[in-house]
Amino acid sequence: MRGIRKDKKGEQPSKKRAADGDVLRDMLRSITGEDLRAYRDRALLAMGMAGAFRRSELVAITIARVSEDDRGLLVRIPSSKTDQEGYGHTVAIPDGRRLEPVHHYRAWLDKAGISEGPVFRKLTPQGRLTEKAMSAQGVALVVKAAAIAAGYQPEMFSGHSLRAGFLTEAGRQNANLFKMKEHSRHASLEMVAEYVRDHERFREHAGEGFL
């Protein structure tokens, strides 16, 4: 048994797949309904990826913590795992035209008639709006449901896939590493660089010219 435990200890834990730009676009397109759940889920996915939010940060967003800007939205995060002093962070969400996070956010608020309190709320099984914020687990369920609808394997995705998706796509687009860290609120550059390395393992490979 001891030997078995050693072998398992040396194994790499299976990574969940990042919901990068292409994947998230597929997920958003798969949610075709016009009911409250469809509007909420589209906004949740687009905002979650655009802000590189942790699940707990995403469900804690309230109307009072979001302000409009000519270039998009500014979301105030009161505190986080890497902000022990509690100063908080302000996350900028650009008014993009590909994944349209700002559009989906506004459309959800208009559809639900939300003007105060939690942004991302629980719905009853019948699809009625409640005043309670979604749970972190609820975010994961939305991601997995969207993965199924888009033709992906749901077990490959989790709530973290949205956050990982932003960093993966930013690395693919050769974004500045320091700006990526600033946006994702990671404690170190090394943690952010891991997402870039995952994408670049085959780029300019040392054996490209002779293998």
mmCIF file of C-alpha atoms in Angstrom:
data_model
loop_
_atom_site.group_PDB
_atom_site.id
_atom_site.type_symbol
_atom_site.label_atom_id
_atom_site.label_comp_id
_atom_site.label_asym_id
_atom_site.label_seq_id
_atom_site.Cartn_x
_atom_site.Cartn_y
_atom_site.Cartn_z
ATOM 1 C CA MET A 1 0.000 0.000 0.000
ATOM 2 C CA ARG A 2 2.849 2.346 0.801
ATOM 3 C CA GLY A 3 4.311 1.849 -2.651
ATOM 4 C CA ILE A 4 0.955 2.472 -4.250
ATOM 5 C CA ARG A 5 0.566 5.709 -2.327
ATOM 6 C CA LYS A 6 3.983 6.858 -3.531
ATOM 7 C CA ASP A 7 3.034 6.204 -7.132
ATOM 8 C CA LYS A 8 -0.179 8.137 -6.765
ATOM 9 C CA LYS A 9 1.620 10.966 -5.044
ATOM 10 C CA GLY A 10 3.859 11.382 -8.066
ATOM 11 C CA GLU A 11 0.960 11.561 -10.495
ATOM 12 C CA GLN A 12 -0.191 14.888 -11.848
ATOM 13 C CA PRO A 13 -3.751 15.691 -10.764
ATOM 14 C CA SER A 14 -6.119 15.899 -13.713
ATOM 15 C CA LYS A 15 -6.589 19.501 -14.793
ATOM 16 C CA LYS A 16 -9.971 20.901 -15.652
ATOM 17 C CA ARG A 17 -10.241 22.454 -19.081
ATOM 18 C CA ALA A 18 -10.093 26.220 -19.441
ATOM 19 C CA ALA A 19 -13.098 27.921 -21.022
ATOM 20 C CA ASP A 20 -10.987 29.979 -23.430
ATOM 21 C CA GLY A 21 -12.373 32.293 -26.103
ATOM 22 C CA ASP A 22 -13.496 29.575 -28.513
ATOM 23 C CA VAL A 23 -14.996 27.375 -25.817
ATOM 24 C CA LEU A 24 -16.849 30.216 -24.143
ATOM 25 C CA ARG A 25 -18.196 31.415 -27.479
ATOM 26 C CA ASP A 26 -19.567 27.905 -28.072
ATOM 27 C CA MET A 27 -21.132 27.875 -24.614
ATOM 28 C CA LEU A 28 -22.772 31.269 -25.085
ATOM 29 C CA ARG A 29 -24.169 30.288 -28.476
ATOM 30 C CA SER A 30 -25.595 27.081 -27.019
ATOM 31 C CA ILE A 31 -27.790 29.039 -24.581
ATOM 32 C CA THR A 32 -30.522 30.040 -26.999
ATOM 33 C CA GLY A 33 -33.480 30.638 -24.687
ATOM 34 C CA GLU A 34 -35.146 33.952 -23.908
ATOM 35 C CA ASP A 35 -36.141 33.151 -20.325
ATOM 36 C CA LEU A 36 -34.532 34.427 -17.124
ATOM 37 C CA ARG A 37 -32.241 31.425 -16.782
ATOM 38 C CA ALA A 38 -30.801 31.882 -20.264
ATOM 39 C CA TYR A 39 -30.136 35.587 -19.716
ATOM 40 C CA ARG A 40 -28.574 34.956 -16.315
ATOM 41 C CA ASP A 41 -26.377 32.114 -17.485
ATOM 42 C CA ARG A 42 -25.068 34.036 -20.494
ATOM 43 C CA ALA A 43 -24.183 36.985 -18.263
ATOM 44 C CA LEU A 44 -22.614 34.730 -15.637
ATOM 45 C CA LEU A 45 -20.364 32.960 -18.141
ATOM 46 C CA ALA A 46 -19.301 36.093 -20.009
ATOM 47 C CA MET A 47 -18.655 38.156 -16.871
ATOM 48 C CA GLY A 48 -16.956 35.272 -15.085
ATOM 49 C CA MET A 49 -14.435 34.838 -17.873
ATOM 50 C CA ALA A 50 -13.977 38.553 -18.613
ATOM 51 C CA GLY A 51 -13.212 39.364 -14.982
ATOM 52 C CA ALA A 52 -11.136 36.239 -14.301
ATOM 53 C CA PHE A 53 -13.319 35.965 -11.225
ATOM 54 C CA ARG A 54 -13.123 33.261 -8.617
ATOM 55 C CA ARG A 55 -16.504 31.622 -8.065
ATOM 56 C CA SER A 56 -16.850 33.269 -4.657
ATOM 57 C CA GLU A 57 -16.077 36.688 -6.155
ATOM 58 C CA LEU A 58 -18.566 36.250 -8.964
ATOM 59 C CA VAL A 59 -21.534 35.392 -6.759
ATOM 60 C CA ALA A 60 -20.645 38.193 -4.312
ATOM 61 C CA ILE A 61 -21.036 40.930 -6.956
ATOM 62 C CA THR A 62 -23.811 43.375 -6.096
ATOM 63 C CA ILE A 63 -25.296 46.279 -8.032
ATOM 64 C CA ALA A 64 -23.623 48.728 -5.645
ATOM 65 C CA ARG A 65 -20.187 47.316 -6.497
ATOM 66 C CA VAL A 66 -20.529 47.828 -10.254
ATOM 67 C CA SER A 67 -20.094 51.207 -11.914
ATOM 68 C CA GLU A 68 -20.473 52.170 -15.555
ATOM 69 C CA ASP A 69 -17.587 53.553 -17.587
ATOM 70 C CA ASP A 70 -17.409 54.742 -21.198
ATOM 71 C CA ARG A 71 -15.165 51.771 -21.908
ATOM 72 C CA GLY A 72 -17.105 49.125 -19.987
ATOM 73 C CA LEU A 73 -17.722 48.232 -16.346
ATOM 74 C CA LEU A 74 -15.735 48.608 -13.141
ATOM 75 C CA VAL A 75 -16.394 45.886 -10.574
ATOM 76 C CA ARG A 76 -15.262 46.397 -6.998
ATOM 77 C CA ILE A 77 -14.041 43.281 -5.198
ATOM 78 C CA PRO A 78 -13.937 44.075 -1.437
ATOM 79 C CA SER A 79 -11.300 41.475 -0.569
ATOM 80 C CA SER A 80 -9.813 38.259 -1.866
ATOM 81 C CA LYS A 81 -7.473 35.387 -1.019
ATOM 82 C CA THR A 82 -4.453 37.480 -2.029
ATOM 83 C CA ASP A 83 -5.650 40.682 -0.353
ATOM 84 C CA GLN A 84 -5.163 39.955 3.323
ATOM 85 C CA GLU A 85 -5.282 43.651 4.273
ATOM 86 C CA GLY A 86 -8.768 43.918 2.815
ATOM 87 C CA TYR A 87 -8.075 46.885 0.540
ATOM 88 C CA GLY A 88 -9.957 45.246 -2.291
ATOM 89 C CA HIS A 89 -9.535 45.439 -6.054
ATOM 90 C CA THR A 90 -11.304 47.124 -8.936
ATOM 91 C CA VAL A 91 -11.701 44.881 -11.967
ATOM 92 C CA ALA A 92 -12.212 46.473 -15.391
ATOM 93 C CA ILE A 93 -14.534 44.662 -17.803
ATOM 94 C CA PRO A 94 -14.036 45.995 -21.364
ATOM 95 C CA ASP A 95 -17.083 46.475 -23.574
ATOM 96 C CA GLY A 96 -15.887 43.759 -25.946
ATOM 97 C CA ARG A 97 -17.621 42.778 -29.175
ATOM 98 C CA ARG A 98 -16.645 39.098 -29.292
ATOM 99 C CA LEU A 99 -17.921 37.645 -26.017
ATOM 100 C CA GLU A 100 -19.894 40.800 -25.144
ATOM 101 C CA PRO A 101 -19.695 40.594 -21.334
ATOM 102 C CA VAL A 102 -21.047 44.118 -20.798
ATOM 103 C CA HIS A 103 -23.940 43.526 -23.194
ATOM 104 C CA HIS A 104 -24.900 40.261 -21.459
ATOM 105 C CA TYR A 105 -24.625 41.899 -18.021
ATOM 106 C CA ARG A 106 -26.941 44.753 -18.979
ATOM 107 C CA ALA A 107 -29.362 42.440 -20.780
ATOM 108 C CA TRP A 108 -29.659 40.251 -17.671
ATOM 109 C CA LEU A 109 -30.362 43.192 -15.370
ATOM 110 C CA ASP A 110 -32.966 44.568 -17.773
ATOM 111 C CA LYS A 111 -34.647 41.189 -18.204
ATOM 112 C CA ALA A 112 -34.747 40.471 -14.457
ATOM 113 C CA GLY A 113 -35.496 44.036 -13.383
ATOM 114 C CA ILE A 114 -32.665 43.998 -10.845
ATOM 115 C CA SER A 115 -31.716 47.418 -9.483
ATOM 116 C CA GLU A 116 -30.136 46.518 -6.132
ATOM 117 C CA GLY A 117 -28.687 43.591 -4.231
ATOM 118 C CA PRO A 118 -26.957 40.534 -5.703
ATOM 119 C CA VAL A 119 -26.423 40.498 -9.454
ATOM 120 C CA PHE A 120 -26.316 36.741 -10.001
ATOM 121 C CA ARG A 121 -29.286 35.244 -8.198
ATOM 122 C CA LYS A 122 -30.810 31.878 -7.581
ATOM 123 C CA LEU A 123 -33.828 30.933 -9.627
ATOM 124 C CA THR A 124 -36.555 28.590 -8.481
ATOM 125 C CA PRO A 125 -36.980 25.265 -10.321
ATOM 126 C CA GLN A 126 -39.821 26.999 -12.167
ATOM 127 C CA GLY A 127 -37.431 29.753 -13.276
ATOM 128 C CA ARG A 128 -38.672 32.494 -10.975
ATOM 129 C CA LEU A 129 -36.238 35.090 -9.639
ATOM 130 C CA THR A 130 -35.295 35.083 -5.943
ATOM 131 C CA GLU A 131 -33.492 37.679 -3.836
ATOM 132 C CA LYS A 132 -30.713 35.270 -2.848
ATOM 133 C CA ALA A 133 -27.300 35.226 -4.479
ATOM 134 C CA MET A 134 -26.207 32.090 -6.287
ATOM 135 C CA SER A 135 -23.829 29.726 -4.521
ATOM 136 C CA ALA A 136 -20.302 28.992 -5.713
ATOM 137 C CA GLN A 137 -21.477 25.474 -6.524
ATOM 138 C CA GLY A 138 -24.240 26.989 -8.631
ATOM 139 C CA VAL A 139 -21.604 28.604 -10.857
ATOM 140 C CA ALA A 140 -20.006 25.211 -11.483
ATOM 141 C CA LEU A 141 -23.390 23.727 -12.396
ATOM 142 C CA VAL A 142 -24.025 26.487 -14.939
ATOM 143 C CA VAL A 143 -20.592 25.919 -16.516
ATOM 144 C CA LYS A 144 -21.157 22.171 -16.764
ATOM 145 C CA ALA A 145 -24.664 22.587 -18.200
ATOM 146 C CA ALA A 146 -23.332 24.982 -20.834
ATOM 147 C CA ALA A 147 -20.531 22.542 -21.643
ATOM 148 C CA ILE A 148 -23.077 19.787 -22.294
ATOM 149 C CA ALA A 149 -25.211 22.068 -24.463
ATOM 150 C CA ALA A 150 -22.140 23.070 -26.481
ATOM 151 C CA GLY A 151 -21.096 19.456 -27.052
ATOM 152 C CA TYR A 152 -18.226 19.244 -24.560
ATOM 153 C CA GLN A 153 -17.624 16.698 -21.807
ATOM 154 C CA PRO A 154 -18.958 18.290 -18.589
ATOM 155 C CA GLU A 155 -16.504 16.469 -16.329
ATOM 156 C CA MET A 156 -13.679 18.401 -18.001
ATOM 157 C CA PHE A 157 -15.020 21.731 -16.710
ATOM 158 C CA SER A 158 -15.558 23.398 -13.354
ATOM 159 C CA GLY A 159 -16.341 26.836 -11.979
ATOM 160 C CA HIS A 160 -12.622 27.615 -12.206
ATOM 161 C CA SER A 161 -12.722 27.083 -15.984
ATOM 162 C CA LEU A 162 -13.928 30.671 -16.466
ATOM 163 C CA ARG A 163 -10.996 32.179 -14.563
ATOM 164 C CA ALA A 164 -8.543 29.809 -16.227
ATOM 165 C CA GLY A 165 -10.106 30.618 -19.583
ATOM 166 C CA PHE A 166 -9.266 34.302 -19.310
ATOM 167 C CA LEU A 167 -5.621 33.628 -18.464
ATOM 168 C CA THR A 168 -5.263 30.955 -21.130
ATOM 169 C CA GLU A 169 -6.725 33.194 -23.829
ATOM 170 C CA ALA A 170 -4.730 36.221 -22.657
ATOM 171 C CA GLY A 171 -1.543 34.153 -22.868
ATOM 172 C CA ARG A 172 -2.500 32.973 -26.344
ATOM 173 C CA GLN A 173 -2.957 36.613 -27.392
ATOM 174 C CA ASN A 174 0.518 37.471 -26.003
ATOM 175 C CA ALA A 175 -0.886 39.765 -23.322
ATOM 176 C CA ASN A 176 1.543 41.403 -20.911
ATOM 177 C CA LEU A 177 2.216 39.057 -17.988
ATOM 178 C CA PHE A 178 2.119 41.871 -15.439
ATOM 179 C CA LYS A 179 -1.250 43.066 -16.765
ATOM 180 C CA MET A 180 -2.559 39.508 -16.576
ATOM 181 C CA LYS A 181 -1.490 39.271 -12.926
ATOM 182 C CA GLU A 182 -3.056 42.643 -12.162
ATOM 183 C CA HIS A 183 -6.353 41.584 -13.710
ATOM 184 C CA SER A 184 -6.502 38.118 -12.149
ATOM 185 C CA ARG A 185 -5.334 39.285 -8.700
ATOM 186 C CA HIS A 186 -2.880 36.392 -8.391
ATOM 187 C CA ALA A 187 -0.267 36.551 -5.643
ATOM 188 C CA SER A 188 2.695 35.913 -7.945
ATOM 189 C CA LEU A 189 3.763 36.046 -11.573
ATOM 190 C CA GLU A 190 4.769 32.398 -11.364
ATOM 191 C CA MET A 191 1.149 31.340 -10.877
ATOM 192 C CA VAL A 192 0.071 33.361 -13.917
ATOM 193 C CA ALA A 193 3.018 32.163 -16.020
ATOM 194 C CA GLU A 194 1.864 28.561 -15.605
ATOM 195 C CA TYR A 195 -1.168 29.282 -17.786
ATOM 196 C CA VAL A 196 1.103 30.763 -20.456
ATOM 197 C CA ARG A 197 3.489 27.800 -20.300
ATOM 198 C CA ASP A 198 0.633 25.353 -20.805
ATOM 199 C CA HIS A 199 -0.151 27.039 -24.117
ATOM 200 C CA GLU A 200 3.431 27.628 -25.265
ATOM 201 C CA ARG A 201 4.980 24.205 -24.694
ATOM 202 C CA PHE A 202 5.051 23.551 -28.457
ATOM 203 C CA ARG A 203 5.753 27.131 -29.589
ATOM 204 C CA GLU A 204 9.332 27.440 -30.957
ATOM 205 C CA HIS A 205 10.029 23.957 -29.630
ATOM 206 C CA ALA A 206 13.742 23.128 -29.299
ATOM 207 C CA GLY A 207 13.294 20.070 -31.483
ATOM 208 C CA GLU A 208 11.144 21.688 -34.134
ATOM 209 C CA GLY A 209 13.898 21.775 -36.746
ATOM 210 C CA PHE A 210 15.007 18.150 -36.555
ATOM 211 C CA LEU A 211 12.277 15.959 -35.049
#
